[in-house]
Coordinates of C-alpha atoms and ligand atoms in Angstrom, one line a residue:
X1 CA 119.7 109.5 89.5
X2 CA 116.0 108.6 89.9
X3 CA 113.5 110.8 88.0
X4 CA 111.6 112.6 89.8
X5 CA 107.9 111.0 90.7
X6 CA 109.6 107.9 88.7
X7 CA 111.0 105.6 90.9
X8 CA 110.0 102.6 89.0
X9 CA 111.9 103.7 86.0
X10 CA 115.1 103.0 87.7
X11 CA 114.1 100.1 90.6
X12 CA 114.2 96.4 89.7
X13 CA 111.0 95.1 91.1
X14 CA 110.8 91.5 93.0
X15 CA 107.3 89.2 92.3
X16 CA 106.9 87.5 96.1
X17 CA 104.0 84.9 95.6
X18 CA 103.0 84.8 99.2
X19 CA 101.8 81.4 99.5
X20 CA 105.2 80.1 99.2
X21 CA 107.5 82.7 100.2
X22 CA 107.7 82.3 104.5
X23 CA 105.1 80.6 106.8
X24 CA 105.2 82.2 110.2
X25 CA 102.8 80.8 111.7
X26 CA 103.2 76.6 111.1
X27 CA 100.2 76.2 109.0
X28 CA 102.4 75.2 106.0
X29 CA 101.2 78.7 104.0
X30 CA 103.5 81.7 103.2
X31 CA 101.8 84.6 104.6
X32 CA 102.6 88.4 105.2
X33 CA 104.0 88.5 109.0
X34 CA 106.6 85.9 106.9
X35 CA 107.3 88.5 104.2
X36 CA 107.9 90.9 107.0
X37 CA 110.9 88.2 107.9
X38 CA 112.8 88.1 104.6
X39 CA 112.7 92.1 104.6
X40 CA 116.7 91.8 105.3
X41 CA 117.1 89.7 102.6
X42 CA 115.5 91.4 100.3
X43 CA 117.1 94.9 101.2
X44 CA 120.5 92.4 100.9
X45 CA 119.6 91.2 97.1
X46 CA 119.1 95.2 96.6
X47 CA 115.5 94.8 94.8
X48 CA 113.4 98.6 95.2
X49 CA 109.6 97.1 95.1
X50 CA 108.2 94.0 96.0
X51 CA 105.1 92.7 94.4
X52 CA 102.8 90.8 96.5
X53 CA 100.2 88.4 94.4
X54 CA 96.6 88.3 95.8
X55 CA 96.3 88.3 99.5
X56 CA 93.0 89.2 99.6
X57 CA 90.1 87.0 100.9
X58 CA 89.5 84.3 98.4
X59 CA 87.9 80.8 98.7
X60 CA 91.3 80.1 96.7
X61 CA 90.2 78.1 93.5
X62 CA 92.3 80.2 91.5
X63 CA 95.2 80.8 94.3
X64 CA 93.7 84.3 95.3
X65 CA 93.0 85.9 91.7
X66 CA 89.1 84.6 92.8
X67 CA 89.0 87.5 95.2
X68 CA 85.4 87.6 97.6
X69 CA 86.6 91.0 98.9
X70 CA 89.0 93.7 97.7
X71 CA 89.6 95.6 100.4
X72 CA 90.4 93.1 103.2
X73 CA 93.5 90.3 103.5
X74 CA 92.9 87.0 103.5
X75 CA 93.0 84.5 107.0
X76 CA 95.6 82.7 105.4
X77 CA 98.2 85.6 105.0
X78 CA 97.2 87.3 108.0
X79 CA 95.4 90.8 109.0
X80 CA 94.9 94.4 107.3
X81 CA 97.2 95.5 110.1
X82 CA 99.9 93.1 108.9
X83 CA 99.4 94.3 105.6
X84 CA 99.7 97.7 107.2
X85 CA 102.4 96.8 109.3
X86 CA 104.2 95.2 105.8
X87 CA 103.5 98.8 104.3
X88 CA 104.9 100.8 107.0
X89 CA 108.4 98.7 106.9
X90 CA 109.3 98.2 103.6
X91 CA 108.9 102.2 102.8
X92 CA 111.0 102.3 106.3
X93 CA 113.6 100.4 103.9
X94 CA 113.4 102.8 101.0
X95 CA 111.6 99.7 99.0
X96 CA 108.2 100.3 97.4
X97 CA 105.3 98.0 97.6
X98 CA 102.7 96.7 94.5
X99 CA 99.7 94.2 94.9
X100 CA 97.7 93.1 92.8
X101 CA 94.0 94.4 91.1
X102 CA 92.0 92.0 89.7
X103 CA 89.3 94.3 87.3
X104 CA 88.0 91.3 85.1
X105 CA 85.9 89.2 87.8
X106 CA 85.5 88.1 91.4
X107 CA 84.9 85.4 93.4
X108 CA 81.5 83.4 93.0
X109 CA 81.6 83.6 97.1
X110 CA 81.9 87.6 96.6
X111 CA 78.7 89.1 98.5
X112 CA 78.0 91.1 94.5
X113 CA 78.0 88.1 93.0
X114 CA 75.6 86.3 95.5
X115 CA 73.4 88.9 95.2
X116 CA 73.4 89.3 91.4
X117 CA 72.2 85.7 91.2
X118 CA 69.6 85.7 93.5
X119 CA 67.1 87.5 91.2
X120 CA 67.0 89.2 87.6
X121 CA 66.1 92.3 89.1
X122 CA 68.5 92.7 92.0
X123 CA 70.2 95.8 91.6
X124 CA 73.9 94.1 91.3
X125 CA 72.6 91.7 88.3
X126 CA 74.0 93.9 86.0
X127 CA 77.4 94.2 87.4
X128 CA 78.6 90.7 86.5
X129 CA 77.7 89.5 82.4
X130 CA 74.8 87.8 82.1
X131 CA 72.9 86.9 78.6
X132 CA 69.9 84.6 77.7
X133 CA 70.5 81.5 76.0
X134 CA 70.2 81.1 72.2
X135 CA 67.2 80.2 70.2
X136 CA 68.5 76.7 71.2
X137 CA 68.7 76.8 74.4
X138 CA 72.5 76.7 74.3
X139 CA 74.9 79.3 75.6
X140 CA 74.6 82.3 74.2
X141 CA 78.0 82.2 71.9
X142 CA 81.0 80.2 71.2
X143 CA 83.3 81.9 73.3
X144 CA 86.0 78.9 75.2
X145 CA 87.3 79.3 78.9
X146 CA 90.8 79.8 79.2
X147 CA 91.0 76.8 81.8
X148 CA 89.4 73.8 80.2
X149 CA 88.1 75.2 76.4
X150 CA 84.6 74.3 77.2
X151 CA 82.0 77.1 76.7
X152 CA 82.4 80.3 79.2
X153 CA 78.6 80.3 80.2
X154 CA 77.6 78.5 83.1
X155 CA 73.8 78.2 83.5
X156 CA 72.4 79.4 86.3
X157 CA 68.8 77.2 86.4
X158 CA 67.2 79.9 89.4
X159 CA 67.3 82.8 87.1
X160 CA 67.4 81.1 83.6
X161 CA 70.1 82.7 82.3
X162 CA 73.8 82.3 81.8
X163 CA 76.9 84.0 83.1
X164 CA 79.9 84.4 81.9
X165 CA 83.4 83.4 83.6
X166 CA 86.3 83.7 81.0
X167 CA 88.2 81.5 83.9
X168 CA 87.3 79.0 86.3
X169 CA 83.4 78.9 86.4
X170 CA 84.1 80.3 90.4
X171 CA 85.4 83.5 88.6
X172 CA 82.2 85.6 86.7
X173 CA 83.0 88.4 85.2
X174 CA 82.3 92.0 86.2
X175 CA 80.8 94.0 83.4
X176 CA 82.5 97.0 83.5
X177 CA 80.0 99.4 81.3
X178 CA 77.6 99.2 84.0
X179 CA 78.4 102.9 86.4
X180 CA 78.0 101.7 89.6
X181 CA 80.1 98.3 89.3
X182 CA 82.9 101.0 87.6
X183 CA 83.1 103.5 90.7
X184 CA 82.9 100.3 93.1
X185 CA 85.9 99.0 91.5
X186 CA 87.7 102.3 90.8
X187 CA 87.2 103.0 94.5
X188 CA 89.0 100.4 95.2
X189 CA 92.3 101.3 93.9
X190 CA 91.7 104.5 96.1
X191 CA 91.4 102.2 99.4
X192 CA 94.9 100.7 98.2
X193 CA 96.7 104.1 97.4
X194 CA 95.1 105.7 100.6
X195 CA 96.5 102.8 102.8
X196 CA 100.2 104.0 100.7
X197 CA 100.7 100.7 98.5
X198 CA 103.1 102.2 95.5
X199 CA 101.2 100.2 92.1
X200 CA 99.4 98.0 91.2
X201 CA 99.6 94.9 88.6
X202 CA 96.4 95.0 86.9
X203 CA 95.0 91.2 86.0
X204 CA 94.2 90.2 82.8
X205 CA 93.8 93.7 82.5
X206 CA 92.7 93.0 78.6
X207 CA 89.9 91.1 79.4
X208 CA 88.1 93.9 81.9
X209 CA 86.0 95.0 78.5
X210 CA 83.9 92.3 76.4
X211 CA 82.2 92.9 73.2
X212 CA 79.1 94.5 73.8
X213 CA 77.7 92.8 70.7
X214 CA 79.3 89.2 71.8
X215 CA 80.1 88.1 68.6
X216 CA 81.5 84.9 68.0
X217 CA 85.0 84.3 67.9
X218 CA 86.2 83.0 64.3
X219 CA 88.0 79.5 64.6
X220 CA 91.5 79.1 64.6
X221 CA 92.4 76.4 61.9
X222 CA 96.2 75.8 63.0
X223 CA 94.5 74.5 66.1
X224 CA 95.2 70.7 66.7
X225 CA 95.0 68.3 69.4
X226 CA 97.8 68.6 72.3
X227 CA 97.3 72.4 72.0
X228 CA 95.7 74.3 74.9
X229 CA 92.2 74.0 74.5
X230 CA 91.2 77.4 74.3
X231 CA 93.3 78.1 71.9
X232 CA 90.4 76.5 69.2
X233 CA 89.0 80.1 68.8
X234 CA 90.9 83.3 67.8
X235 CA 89.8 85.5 70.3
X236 CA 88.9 88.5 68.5
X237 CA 86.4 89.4 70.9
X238 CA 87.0 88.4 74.2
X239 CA 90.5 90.3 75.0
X240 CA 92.3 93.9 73.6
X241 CA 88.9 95.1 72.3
X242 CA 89.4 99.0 71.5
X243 CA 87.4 100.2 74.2
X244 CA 89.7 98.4 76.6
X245 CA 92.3 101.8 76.4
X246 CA 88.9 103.7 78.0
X247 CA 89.1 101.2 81.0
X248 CA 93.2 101.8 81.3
X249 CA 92.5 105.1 80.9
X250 CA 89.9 105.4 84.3
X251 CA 92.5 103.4 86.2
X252 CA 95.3 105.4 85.1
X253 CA 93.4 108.4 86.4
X254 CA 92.6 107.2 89.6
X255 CA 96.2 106.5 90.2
X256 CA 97.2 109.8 88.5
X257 CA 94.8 111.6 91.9
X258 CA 97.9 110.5 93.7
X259 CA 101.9 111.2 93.4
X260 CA 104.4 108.7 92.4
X261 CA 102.5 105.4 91.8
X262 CA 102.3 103.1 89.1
X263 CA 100.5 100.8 87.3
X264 CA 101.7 98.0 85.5
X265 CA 99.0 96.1 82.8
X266 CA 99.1 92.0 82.0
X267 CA 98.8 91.7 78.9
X268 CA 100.1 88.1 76.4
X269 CA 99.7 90.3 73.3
X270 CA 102.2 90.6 70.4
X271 CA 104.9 94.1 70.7
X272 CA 103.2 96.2 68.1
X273 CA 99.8 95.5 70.6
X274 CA 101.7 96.1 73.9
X275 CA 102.9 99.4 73.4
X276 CA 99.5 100.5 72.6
X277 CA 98.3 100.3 76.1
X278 CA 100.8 103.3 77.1
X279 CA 98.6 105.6 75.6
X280 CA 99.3 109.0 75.5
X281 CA 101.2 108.4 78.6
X282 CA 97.6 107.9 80.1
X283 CA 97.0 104.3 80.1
X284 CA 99.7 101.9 81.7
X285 CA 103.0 103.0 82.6
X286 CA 104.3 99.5 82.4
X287 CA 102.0 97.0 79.9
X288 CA 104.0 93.9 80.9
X289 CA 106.5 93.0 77.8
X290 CA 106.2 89.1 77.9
X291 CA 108.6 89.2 74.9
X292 CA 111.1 86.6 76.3
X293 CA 108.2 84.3 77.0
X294 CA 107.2 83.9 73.1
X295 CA 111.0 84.2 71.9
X296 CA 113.2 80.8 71.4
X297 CA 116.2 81.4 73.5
X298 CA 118.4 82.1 70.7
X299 CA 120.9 84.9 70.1
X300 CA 119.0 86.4 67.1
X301 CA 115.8 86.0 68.0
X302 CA 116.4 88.0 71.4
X303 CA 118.4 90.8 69.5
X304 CA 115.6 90.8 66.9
X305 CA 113.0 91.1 70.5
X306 CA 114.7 93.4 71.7
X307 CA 115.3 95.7 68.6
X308 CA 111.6 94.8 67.6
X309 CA 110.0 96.2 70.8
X310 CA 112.5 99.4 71.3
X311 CA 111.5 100.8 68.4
X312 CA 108.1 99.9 68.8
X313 CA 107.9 102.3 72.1
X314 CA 105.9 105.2 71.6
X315 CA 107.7 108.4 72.6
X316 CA 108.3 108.3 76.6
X317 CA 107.1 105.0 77.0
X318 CA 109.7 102.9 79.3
X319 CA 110.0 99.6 78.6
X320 CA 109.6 96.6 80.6
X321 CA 111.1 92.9 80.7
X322 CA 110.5 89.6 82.9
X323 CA 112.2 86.5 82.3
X324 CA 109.5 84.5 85.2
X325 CA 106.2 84.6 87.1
X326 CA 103.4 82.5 88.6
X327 CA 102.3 81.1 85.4
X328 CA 104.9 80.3 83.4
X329 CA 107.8 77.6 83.9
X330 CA 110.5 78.9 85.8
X331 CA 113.2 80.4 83.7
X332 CA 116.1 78.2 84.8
X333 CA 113.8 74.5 83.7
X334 CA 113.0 76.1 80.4
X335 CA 116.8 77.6 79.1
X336 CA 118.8 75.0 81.7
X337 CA 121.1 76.0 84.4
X338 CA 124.1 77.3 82.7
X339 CA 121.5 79.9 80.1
X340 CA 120.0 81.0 83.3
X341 CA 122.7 83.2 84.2
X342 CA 123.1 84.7 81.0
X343 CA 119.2 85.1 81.0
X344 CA 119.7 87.2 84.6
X345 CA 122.3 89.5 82.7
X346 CA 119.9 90.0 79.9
X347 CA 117.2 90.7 82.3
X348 CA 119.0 93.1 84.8
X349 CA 121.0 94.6 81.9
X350 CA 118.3 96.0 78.9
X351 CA 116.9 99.5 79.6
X352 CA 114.0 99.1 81.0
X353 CA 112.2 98.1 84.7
X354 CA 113.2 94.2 85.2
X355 CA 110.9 91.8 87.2
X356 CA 112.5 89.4 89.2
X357 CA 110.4 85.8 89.8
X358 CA 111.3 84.9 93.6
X359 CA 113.5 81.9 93.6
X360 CA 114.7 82.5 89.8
X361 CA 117.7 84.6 91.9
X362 CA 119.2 81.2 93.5
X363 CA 118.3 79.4 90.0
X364 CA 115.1 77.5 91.3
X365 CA 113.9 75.0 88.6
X366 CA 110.5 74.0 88.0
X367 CA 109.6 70.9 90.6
X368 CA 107.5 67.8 89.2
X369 CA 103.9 67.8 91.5
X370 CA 102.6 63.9 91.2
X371 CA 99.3 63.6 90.1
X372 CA 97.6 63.3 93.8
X373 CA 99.1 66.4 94.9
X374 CA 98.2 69.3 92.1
X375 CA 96.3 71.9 93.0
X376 CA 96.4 74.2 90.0
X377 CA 93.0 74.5 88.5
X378 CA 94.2 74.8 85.1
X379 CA 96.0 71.5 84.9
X380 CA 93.2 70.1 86.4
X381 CA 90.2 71.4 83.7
X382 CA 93.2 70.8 81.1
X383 CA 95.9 67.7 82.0
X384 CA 99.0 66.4 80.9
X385 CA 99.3 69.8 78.4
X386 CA 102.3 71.3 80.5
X387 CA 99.4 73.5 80.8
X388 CA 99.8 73.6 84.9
X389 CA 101.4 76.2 87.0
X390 CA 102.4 74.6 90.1
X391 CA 105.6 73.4 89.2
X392 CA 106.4 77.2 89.5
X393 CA 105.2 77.8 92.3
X394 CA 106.8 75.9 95.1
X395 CA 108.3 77.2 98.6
X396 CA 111.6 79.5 98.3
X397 CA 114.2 77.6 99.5
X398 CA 115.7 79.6 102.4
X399 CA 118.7 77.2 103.5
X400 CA 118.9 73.2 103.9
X401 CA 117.5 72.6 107.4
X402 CA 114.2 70.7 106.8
X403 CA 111.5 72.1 104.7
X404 CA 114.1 74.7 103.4
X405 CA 112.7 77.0 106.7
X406 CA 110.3 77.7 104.5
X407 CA 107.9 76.0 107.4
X408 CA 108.8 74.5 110.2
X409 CA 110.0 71.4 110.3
X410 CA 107.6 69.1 112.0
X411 CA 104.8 71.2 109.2
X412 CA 103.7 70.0 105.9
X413 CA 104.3 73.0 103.5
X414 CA 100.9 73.2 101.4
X415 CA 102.8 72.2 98.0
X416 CA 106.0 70.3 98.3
X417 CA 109.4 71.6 98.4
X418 CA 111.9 70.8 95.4
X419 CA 114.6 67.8 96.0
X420 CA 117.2 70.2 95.2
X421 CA 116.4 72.5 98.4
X422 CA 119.8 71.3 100.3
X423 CA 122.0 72.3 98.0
X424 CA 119.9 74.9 95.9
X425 CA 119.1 77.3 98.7
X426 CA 119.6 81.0 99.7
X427 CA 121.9 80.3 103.0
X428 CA 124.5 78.4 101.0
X429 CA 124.2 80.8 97.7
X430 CA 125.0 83.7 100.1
X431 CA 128.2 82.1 101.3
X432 CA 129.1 80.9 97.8
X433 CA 131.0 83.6 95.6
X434 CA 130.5 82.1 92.3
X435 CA 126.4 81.0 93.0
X436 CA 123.4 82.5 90.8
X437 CA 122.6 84.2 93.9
X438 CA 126.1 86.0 94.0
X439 CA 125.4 86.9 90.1
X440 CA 122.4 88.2 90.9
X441 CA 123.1 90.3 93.6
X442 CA 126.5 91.7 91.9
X443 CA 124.7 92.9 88.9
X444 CA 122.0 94.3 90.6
X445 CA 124.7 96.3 92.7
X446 CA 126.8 97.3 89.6
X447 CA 122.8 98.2 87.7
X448 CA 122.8 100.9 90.8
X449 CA 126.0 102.7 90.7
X450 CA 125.9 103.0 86.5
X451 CA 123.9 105.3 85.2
X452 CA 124.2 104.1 82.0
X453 CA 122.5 100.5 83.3
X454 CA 120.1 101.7 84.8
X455 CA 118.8 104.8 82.2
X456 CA 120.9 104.9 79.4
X457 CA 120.2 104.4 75.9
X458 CA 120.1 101.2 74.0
X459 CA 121.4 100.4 70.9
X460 CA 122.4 96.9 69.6
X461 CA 125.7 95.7 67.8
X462 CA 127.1 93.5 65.3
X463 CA 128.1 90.5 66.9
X464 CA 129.0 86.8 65.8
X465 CA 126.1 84.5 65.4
X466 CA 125.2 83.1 68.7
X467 CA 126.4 86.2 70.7
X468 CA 124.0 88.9 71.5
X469 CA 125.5 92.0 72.1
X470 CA 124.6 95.7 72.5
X471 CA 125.6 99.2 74.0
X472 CA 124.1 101.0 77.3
X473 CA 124.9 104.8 76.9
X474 CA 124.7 107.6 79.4
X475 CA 126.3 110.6 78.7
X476 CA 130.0 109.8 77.9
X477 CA 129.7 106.7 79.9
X478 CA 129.8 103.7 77.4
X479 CA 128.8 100.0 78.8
X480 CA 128.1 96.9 76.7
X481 CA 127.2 93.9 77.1
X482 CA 127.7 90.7 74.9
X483 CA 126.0 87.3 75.9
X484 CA 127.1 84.0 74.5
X485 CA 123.7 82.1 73.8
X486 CA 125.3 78.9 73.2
X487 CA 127.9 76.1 74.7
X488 CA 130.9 77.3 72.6
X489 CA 133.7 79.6 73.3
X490 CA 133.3 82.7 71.4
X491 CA 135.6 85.0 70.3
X492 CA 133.8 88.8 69.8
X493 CA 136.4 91.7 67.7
X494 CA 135.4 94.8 69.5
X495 CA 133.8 98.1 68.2
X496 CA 136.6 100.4 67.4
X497 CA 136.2 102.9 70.3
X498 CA 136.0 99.4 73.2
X499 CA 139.3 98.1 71.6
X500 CA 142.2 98.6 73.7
X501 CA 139.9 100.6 76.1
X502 CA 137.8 97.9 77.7
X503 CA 137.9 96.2 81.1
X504 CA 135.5 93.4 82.3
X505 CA 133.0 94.5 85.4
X506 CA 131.4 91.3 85.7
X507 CA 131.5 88.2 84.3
X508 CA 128.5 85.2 84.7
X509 CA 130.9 83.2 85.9
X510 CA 132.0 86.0 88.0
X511 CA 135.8 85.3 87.9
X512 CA 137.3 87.9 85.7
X513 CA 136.5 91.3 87.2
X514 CA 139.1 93.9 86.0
X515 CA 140.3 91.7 82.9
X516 CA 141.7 94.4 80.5
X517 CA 140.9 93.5 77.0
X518 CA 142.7 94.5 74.0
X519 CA 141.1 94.1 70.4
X520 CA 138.8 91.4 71.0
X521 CA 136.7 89.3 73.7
X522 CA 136.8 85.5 74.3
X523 CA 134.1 84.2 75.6
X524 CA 133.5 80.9 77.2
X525 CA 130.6 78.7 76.7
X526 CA 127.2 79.9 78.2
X527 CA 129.3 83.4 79.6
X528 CA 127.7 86.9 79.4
X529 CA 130.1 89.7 80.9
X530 CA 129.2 93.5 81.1
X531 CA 132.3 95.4 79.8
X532 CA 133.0 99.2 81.0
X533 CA 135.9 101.7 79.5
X534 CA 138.9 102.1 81.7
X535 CA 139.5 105.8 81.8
Ligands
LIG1 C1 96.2 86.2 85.5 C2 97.0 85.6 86.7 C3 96.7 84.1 86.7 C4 95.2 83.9 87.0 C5 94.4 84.6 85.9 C6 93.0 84.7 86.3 O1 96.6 85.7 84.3 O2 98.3 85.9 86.6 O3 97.5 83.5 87.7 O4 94.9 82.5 86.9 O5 94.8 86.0 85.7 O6 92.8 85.7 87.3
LIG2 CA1 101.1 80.7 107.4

């Protein structure tokens, strides 16, 4: 049923954030030979790609995405050979494999930038962005840092100039109009592909370009205090300037010198922006729909999402839709437990390539980190904002021995494990038939064998306020699916041709497979059920 060359049309890809997925080697750090345990697990859960986040040699202020060299793997998660090794068995598994490619700026520790520092006239000074300082003496515009809102220039007293770091002042940025830095960094999507990784997830990918001109940005008067600090400027010239479709367009082509792999773009930008970075099918193939991110969990606003960004889709495009990742909240602490299955049935259920967060699967909530024990660089430039990501980012919960076997017991993991782990865990999910883990899995499985989940057509329906409903269609093969968005029992009168006709495949709550419906569907409080046609 796949297309052809188009694998991750149809696969539901799974985010693995290696630090806290399995330690292997009692050092209290997820790393790849750990991956390599969970393989079985992950083949179980039924996901086709995993995407690894950076493993790549890093002095790890930013958690990897400060990379000091592209084309090696990191101490901490293990060897090139284990990366190899991780290559070699999940394509043994029919599963594809995705890291990450971070274009806007390195490490301060990477050997280019140390060398573009040392003197004005070294021939890597022009591959990061450096300016003199205004007439004052001041940085050279207002431009704020995404971590702490205080200028991006860092002054660099040996040279007398500034450079620029849109992020932590340990991430520069790479200037990508200068030739040489451009074919260093294209090559290096060519050292991936050649050593058979499937995509990549391009980082920040809307920042690579900067305005040649570096205009200020205009001031954003609904700023106020208690909002992120960076948020003070509009930033009409630090991200999604026009010539960034040139730089999607020279990675696209690199990955285009090869069959079958795929790229997928990060990009916060409103729908109408996002579906300009497919091109003419020759930018991204996926520009990452954060859509439910910056939608209030609400029937009609996610019908209104969803009908918003479908039509938005330029001819061919595919869509794309995530519910979690490493820097925002986890999905089941911001909509609450009982929302969070419905939100797995929206997820694995619109047409479109679904990314799973590891852990949202066994409903993993977000953990409180006491002040002593953050690590997140952003809550520490920018506190007490709800700003910080490591709440997000705690070890998987594997079963209720101690540390979840997410370490070993006598180990401290490197960010601590959530309270919950005993009884929120994948071991006793697995053996529970009505767990998140058991929804999860079962839709996943039913997304597979229906051709009409996993490439049909979408079109939404009229439904009663608080229910979201709409129609998957392949061929004659009819499915729908109706969420309840809210606490209260429902009752949905069905199109004409699903009256009479309809029986239940699954239900969130998982208990009424095979119901046979007759006019109209009662649902309960916080249920979602996928409906097909008896024939
Ligand atoms: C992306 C990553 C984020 C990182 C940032 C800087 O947004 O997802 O984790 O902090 O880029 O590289
Ligand atoms: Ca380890």
């Amino acid at each position: 049923m796949a297309y052809k060359n188009e694998w991750w049309k149809t696969g539901v890809i799974y985010q693995v954030y290696p630090r806290s997925f399995q330690d292997s080697n009692g050092d209290g750090i997820g790393d790849l030979p750990g991956i390599m345990q969970r393989l079985d697990y992950l083949q179980w859960l039924g996901v086709d790609a995993i995407w690894v986040s950076p493993c790549f040699p890093s002095p790890m202020v930013d958690f990897g995405y400060d990379i000091s060299d592209h084309t090696d793997i990191d101490p901490i998660f293990g060897t090139l050979a284990d990366m190899d090794a991780l290559i070699e068995a999940v394509h043994a598994r029919g599963i594809k494999i995705i890291l990450d490619y971070v274009p806007a700026h390195t490490s301060d520790q990477h050997p280019w930038f140390i060398e573009s520092r040392a003197s004005r006239d070294n021939p890597k000074r022009d591959w990061y962005v450096w300016r003199d300082p205004a007439p004052d003496g001041g940085p050279p515009n207002n431009w704020l840092c995404r971590f702490d809102g205080e200028t991006v220039w860092e002054w660099d007293e040996k040279t007398g100039q500034y450079y620029m770091h849109y992020f932590f002042k340990a991430q520069p940025d790479l200037n990508w109009h200068n030739p040489e830095l451009r074919a260093t960094m294209l090559n290096i999507l060519r050292f991936w592909f050649d050593r058979g990784i499937d995509g990549l997830r391009v980082d920040a990918c809307y920042r690579a370009i900067k305005d040649p001109l570096f205009r200020d940005n205009p001031p954003n008067h609904d700023w106020h205090d208690g909002m992120d600090p960076s948020l003070k400027m509009i930033e009409k010239y630090t991200k999604n300037l026009p010539a960034v479709h040139q730089f999607n367009r020279w990675v696209r082509a690199v990955a285009d010198e090869y069959d079958e792999r795929m790229l997928i773009g990060e990009l916060y930008l409103s729908t109408e922006q996002v579906v300009t970075h497919y091109g003419q099918n020759d930018e991204f193939h996926l520009p990452l729909n954060s859509g439910i991110f910056s939608t209030p969990w609400y029937a009609e606003a996610m019908h209104g999402l969803v009908d918003h960004y479908e039509s938005s889709l330029p001819e061919g495009a595919w869509p794309n839709w995530v519910i979690g990742n490493h820097d925002k909240h986890r999905f089941a602490t911001h909509v609450g437990k009982a929302q969070a299955r419905v939100g797995m049935m929206l997820l694995l259920t619109l047409r479109g390539t679904p990314t799973l967060y590891y852990g949202d699967e066994i409903g993993m909530a977000d953990v409180e980190i006491p002040l002593d024990e953050i690590q997140d660089p952003w809550e520490k430039s920018a506190p007490n904002l709800g700003l910080g990501r490591d709440p997000e980012r705690t070890p998987m919960q594997w079963d209720s021995s101690p540390n979840a076997s997410f370490c070993q017991a006598e180990v401290s993991p490197w960010m601590r494990l959530s309270d919950d782990y005993k009884q929120v865990n994948v071991a006793s999910s697995r053996d529970k038939p009505y767990s998140m883990l058991s929804l999860t899995q079962a839709i996943i499985q039913l997304r597979r064998a229906t051709a009409a989940l996993s490439i049909g057509d979408y079109y939404s329906l009229y439904a009663p306020e608080g229910i979201f409903a709409y129609r998957r269609l392949q061929d004659d093969e009819h499915i729908i699916i109706a969420l309840n968005f809210t606490p209260y029992p429902k009752t949905w009168i069905l199109p004409v041709e699903m009256r009479g006709v309809s029986t239940i495949l699954l239900s969130t709550l998982l208990d009424r497979q095979g119901e046979k419906l007759g006019e109209s569907l009662d649902l309960r409080g916080d249920e979602g059920v996928i409906l097909g046609r008896c024939s």
